[in-house]
mmCIF file of C-alpha atoms and ligand atoms in Angstrom:
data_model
loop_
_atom_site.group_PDB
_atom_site.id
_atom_site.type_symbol
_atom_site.label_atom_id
_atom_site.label_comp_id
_atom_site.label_asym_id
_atom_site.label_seq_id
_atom_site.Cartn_x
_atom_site.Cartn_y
_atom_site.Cartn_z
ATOM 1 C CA UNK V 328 15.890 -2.953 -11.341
ATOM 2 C CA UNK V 329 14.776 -1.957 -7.832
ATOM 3 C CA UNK V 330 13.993 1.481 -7.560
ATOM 4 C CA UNK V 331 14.684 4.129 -4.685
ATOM 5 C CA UNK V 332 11.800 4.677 -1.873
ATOM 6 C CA UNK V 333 10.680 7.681 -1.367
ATOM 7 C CA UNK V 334 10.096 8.843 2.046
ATOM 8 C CA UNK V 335 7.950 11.287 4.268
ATOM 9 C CA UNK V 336 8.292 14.504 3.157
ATOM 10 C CA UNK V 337 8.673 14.178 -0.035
ATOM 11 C CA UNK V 338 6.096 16.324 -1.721
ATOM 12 C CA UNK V 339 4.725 13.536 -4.138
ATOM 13 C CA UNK V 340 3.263 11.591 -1.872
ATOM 14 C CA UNK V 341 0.989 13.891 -1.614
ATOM 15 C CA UNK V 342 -0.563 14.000 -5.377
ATOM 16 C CA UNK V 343 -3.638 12.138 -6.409
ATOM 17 C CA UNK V 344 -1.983 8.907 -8.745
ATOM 18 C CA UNK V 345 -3.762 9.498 -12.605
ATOM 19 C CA UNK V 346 -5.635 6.525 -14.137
ATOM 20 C CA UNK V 347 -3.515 3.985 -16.040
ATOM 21 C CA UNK V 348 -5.221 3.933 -19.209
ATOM 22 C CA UNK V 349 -3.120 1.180 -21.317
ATOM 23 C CA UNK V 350 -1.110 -1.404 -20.292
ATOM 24 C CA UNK V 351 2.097 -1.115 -21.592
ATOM 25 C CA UNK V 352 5.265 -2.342 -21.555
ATOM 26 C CA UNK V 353 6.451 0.238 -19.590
ATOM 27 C CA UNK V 354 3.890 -0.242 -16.809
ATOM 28 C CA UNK V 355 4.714 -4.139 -16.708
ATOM 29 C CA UNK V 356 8.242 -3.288 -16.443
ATOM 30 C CA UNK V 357 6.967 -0.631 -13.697
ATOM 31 C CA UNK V 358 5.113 -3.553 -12.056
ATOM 32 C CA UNK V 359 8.340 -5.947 -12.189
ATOM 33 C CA UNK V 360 10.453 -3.286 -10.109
ATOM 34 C CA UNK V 361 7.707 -2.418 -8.068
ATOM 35 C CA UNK V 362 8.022 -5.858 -6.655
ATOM 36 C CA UNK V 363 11.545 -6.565 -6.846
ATOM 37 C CA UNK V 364 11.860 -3.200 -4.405
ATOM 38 C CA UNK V 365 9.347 -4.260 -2.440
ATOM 39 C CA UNK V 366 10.870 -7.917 -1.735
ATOM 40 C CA UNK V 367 14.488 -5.703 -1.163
ATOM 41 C CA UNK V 368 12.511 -3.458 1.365
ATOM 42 C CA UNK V 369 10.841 -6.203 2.874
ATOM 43 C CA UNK V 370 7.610 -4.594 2.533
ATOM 44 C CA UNK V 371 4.346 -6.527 1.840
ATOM 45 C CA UNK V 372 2.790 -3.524 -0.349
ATOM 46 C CA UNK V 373 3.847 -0.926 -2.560
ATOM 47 C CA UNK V 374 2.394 1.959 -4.251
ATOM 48 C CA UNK V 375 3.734 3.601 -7.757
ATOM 49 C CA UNK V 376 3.962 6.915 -5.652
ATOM 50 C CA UNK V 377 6.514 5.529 -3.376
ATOM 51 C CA UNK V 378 9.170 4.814 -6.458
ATOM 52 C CA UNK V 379 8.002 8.570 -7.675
ATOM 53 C CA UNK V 380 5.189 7.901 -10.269
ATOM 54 C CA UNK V 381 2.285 9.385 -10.790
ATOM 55 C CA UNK V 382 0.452 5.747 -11.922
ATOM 56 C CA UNK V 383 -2.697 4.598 -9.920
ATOM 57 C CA UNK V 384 -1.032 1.170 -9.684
ATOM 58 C CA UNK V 385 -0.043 -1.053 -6.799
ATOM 59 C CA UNK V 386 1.956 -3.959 -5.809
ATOM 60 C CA UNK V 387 1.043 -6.567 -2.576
ATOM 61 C CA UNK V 388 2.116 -9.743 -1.560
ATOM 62 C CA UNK V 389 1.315 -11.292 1.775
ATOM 63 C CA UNK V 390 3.451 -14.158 2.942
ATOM 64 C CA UNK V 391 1.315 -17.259 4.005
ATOM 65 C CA UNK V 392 2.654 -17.087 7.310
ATOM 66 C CA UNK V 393 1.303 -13.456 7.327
ATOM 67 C CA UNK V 394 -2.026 -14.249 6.736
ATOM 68 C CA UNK V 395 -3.431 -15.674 9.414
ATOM 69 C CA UNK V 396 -6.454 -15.019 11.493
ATOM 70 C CA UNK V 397 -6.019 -14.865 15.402
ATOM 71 C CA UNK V 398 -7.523 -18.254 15.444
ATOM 72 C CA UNK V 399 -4.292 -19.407 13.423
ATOM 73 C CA UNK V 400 -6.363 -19.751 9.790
ATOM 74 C CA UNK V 401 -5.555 -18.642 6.579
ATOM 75 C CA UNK V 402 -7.601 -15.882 5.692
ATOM 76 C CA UNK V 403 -6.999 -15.102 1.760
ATOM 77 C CA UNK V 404 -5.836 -19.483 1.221
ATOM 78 C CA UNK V 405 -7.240 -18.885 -2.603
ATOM 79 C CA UNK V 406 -5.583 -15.917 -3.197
ATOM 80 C CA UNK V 407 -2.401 -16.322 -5.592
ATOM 81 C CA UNK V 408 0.419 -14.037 -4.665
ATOM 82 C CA UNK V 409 1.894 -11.395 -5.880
ATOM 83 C CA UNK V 410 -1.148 -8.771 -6.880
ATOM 84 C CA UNK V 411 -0.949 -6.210 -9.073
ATOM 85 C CA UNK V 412 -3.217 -3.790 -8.861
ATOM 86 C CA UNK V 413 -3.629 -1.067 -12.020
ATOM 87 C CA UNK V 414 -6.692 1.640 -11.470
ATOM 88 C CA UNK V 415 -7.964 -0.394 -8.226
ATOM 89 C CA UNK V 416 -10.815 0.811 -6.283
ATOM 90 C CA UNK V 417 -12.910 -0.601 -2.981
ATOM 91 C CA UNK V 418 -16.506 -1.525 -4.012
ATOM 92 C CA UNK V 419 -17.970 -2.840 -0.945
ATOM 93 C CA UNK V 420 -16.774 -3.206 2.864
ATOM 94 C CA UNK V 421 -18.197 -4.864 5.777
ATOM 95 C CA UNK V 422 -18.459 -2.825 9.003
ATOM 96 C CA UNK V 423 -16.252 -4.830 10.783
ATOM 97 C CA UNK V 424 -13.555 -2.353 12.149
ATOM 98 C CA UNK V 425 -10.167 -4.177 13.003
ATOM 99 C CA UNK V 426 -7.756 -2.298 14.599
ATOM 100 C CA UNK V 427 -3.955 -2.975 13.880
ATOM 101 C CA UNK V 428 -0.034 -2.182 14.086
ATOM 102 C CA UNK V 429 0.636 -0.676 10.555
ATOM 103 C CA UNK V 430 4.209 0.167 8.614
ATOM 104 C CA UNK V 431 4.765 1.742 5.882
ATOM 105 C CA UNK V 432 8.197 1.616 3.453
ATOM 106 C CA UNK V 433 7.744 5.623 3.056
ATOM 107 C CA UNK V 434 8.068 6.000 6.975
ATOM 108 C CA UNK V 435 11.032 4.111 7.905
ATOM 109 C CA UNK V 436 10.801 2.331 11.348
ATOM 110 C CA UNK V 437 7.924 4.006 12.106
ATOM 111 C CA UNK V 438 4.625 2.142 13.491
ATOM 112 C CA UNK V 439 1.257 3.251 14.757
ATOM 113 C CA UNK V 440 -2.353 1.220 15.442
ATOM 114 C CA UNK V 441 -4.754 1.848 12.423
ATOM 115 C CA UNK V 442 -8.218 1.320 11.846
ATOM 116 C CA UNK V 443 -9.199 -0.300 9.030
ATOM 117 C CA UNK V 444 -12.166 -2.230 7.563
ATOM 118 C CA UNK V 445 -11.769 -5.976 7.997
ATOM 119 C CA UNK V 446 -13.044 -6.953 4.994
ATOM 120 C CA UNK V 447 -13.394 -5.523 1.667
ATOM 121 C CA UNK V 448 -14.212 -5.836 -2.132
ATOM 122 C CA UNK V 449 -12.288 -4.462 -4.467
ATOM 123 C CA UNK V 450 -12.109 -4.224 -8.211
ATOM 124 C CA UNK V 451 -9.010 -3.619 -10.477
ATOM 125 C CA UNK V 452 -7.127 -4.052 -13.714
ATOM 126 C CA UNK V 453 -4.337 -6.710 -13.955
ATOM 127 C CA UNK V 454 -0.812 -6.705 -15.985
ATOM 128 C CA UNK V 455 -3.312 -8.574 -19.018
ATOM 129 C CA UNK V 456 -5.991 -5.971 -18.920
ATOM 130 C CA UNK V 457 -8.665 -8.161 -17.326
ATOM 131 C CA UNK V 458 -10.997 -6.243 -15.033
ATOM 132 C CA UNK V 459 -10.411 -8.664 -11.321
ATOM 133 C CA UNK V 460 -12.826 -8.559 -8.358
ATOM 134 C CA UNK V 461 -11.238 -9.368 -5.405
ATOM 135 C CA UNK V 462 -12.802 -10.680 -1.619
ATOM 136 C CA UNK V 463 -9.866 -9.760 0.930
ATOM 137 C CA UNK V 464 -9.723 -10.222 4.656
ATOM 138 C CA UNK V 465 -7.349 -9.212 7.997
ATOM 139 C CA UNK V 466 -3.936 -8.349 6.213
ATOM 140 C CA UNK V 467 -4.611 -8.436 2.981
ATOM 141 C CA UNK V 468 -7.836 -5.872 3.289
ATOM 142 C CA UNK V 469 -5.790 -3.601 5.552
ATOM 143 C CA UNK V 470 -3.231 -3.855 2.973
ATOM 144 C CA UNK V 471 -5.538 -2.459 -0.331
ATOM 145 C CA UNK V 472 -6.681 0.031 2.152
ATOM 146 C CA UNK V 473 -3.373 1.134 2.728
ATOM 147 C CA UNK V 474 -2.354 1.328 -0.787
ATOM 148 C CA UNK V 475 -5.245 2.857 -2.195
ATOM 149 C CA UNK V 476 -4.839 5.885 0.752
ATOM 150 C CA UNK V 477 -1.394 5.669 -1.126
ATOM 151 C CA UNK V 478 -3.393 6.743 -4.488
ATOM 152 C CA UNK V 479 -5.291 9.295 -3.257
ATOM 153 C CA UNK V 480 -2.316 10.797 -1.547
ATOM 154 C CA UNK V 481 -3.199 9.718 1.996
ATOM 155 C CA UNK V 482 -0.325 8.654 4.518
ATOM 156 C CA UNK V 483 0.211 6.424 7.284
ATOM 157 C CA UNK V 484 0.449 9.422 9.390
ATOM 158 C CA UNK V 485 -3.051 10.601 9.065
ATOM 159 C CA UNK V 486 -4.800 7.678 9.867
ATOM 160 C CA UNK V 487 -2.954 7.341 12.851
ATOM 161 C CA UNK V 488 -4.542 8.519 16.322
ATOM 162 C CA UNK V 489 -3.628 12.230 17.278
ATOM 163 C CA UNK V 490 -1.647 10.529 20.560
ATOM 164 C CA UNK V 491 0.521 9.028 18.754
ATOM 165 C CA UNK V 492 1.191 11.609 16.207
ATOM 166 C CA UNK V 493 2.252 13.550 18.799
ATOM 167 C CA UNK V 494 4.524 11.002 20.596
ATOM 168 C CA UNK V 495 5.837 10.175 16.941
ATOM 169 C CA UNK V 496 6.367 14.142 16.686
ATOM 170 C CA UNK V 497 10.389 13.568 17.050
ATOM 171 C CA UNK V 498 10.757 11.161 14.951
ATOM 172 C CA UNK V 499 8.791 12.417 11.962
ATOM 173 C CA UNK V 500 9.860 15.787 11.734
ATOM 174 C CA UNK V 501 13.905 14.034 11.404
ATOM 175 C CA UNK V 502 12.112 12.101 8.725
ATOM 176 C CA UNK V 503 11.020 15.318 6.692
ATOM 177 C CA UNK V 504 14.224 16.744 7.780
ATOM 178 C CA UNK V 505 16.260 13.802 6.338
ATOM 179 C CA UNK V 506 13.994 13.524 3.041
ATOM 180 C CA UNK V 507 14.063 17.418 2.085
ATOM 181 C CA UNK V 508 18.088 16.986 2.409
ATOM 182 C CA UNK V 509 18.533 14.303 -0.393
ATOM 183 C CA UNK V 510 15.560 15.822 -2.692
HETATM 184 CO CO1 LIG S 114 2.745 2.829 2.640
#
């Protein structure tokens, strides 16, 4: 069943997610539509806040095409798509800043340069209940980043530069406009 999106504005993007704490039918069915809205949307990531739920949980999947360096290789090749990420966190980063254009299903049509780290750890529950580590580079690392901001109840627009919030200014307040309307 795909699920509706919800956008800027709406007031539960800003919560903190809670901490899945079994894994239960209802949160692999969760994970199921998670993805199936997210292949509908055409996004590559999806957090349980967007589909308005509280779950610290997470959906990503990268296209191979997607994932490649500037120097045209693969940078995640041993990483099986889709991921599904239940109580994820980051436990170790390189400094390696990368900056790059960043969407966001929430903020429809909207883009903006982020800064992000290039590479990251992270560690997180899967749909079985194993505990995963996971190495992830260029999209892929930009993409956990982004979700997990998701989590904490941190949006595309504040990790954007304060130029182009300002040249976005239009734009997003229609957005909140548009969103408090259908709420
Ligand atoms: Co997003």
């Amino acid at each position: 069943m795909s699920l509706t999106i919800c956008t800027y504005g709406n007031p539960i993007l800003r919560k903190k997610a809670e901490e899945v704490t079994e894994i239960t039918g209802e949160i692999h069915e969760l994970a199921k539509d998670m993805l199936e809205t997210m292949y509908e949307e055409r996004g590559v990531g999806l957090a349980a806040e967007q589909v308005g739920r509280s779950e610290r949980m997470f959906v990503i999947d990268i296209p191979p095409d997607s994932d490649m360096g500037d120097d045209g290789v693969r940078e995640n090749p041993d990483v099986e798509m889709p991921l599904v990420f239940i109580n994820p966190k980051i436990t170790a980063h390189t400094e390696d800043i990368q900056v790059g254009p960043e969407g966001c299903l929430s903020f429809p049509e909207i883009f903006a340069n982020v800064e992000r780290w290039y590479e990251v750890d992270a560690e997180y529950t899967d749909l079985e209940g194993h505990v995963k580590q996971l190495h992830a580079k260029g999209l892929l690392a930009r993409a956990v980043q982004h979700e997990l901001d998701h989590l904490n109840g941190v949006l595309l627009v504040d990790r954007m530069s304060h130029v182009k919030k300002v040249a976005l200014g239009g734009k997003l307040k229609r957005l909140v406009k548009e969103t408090k309307k259908a709420l």
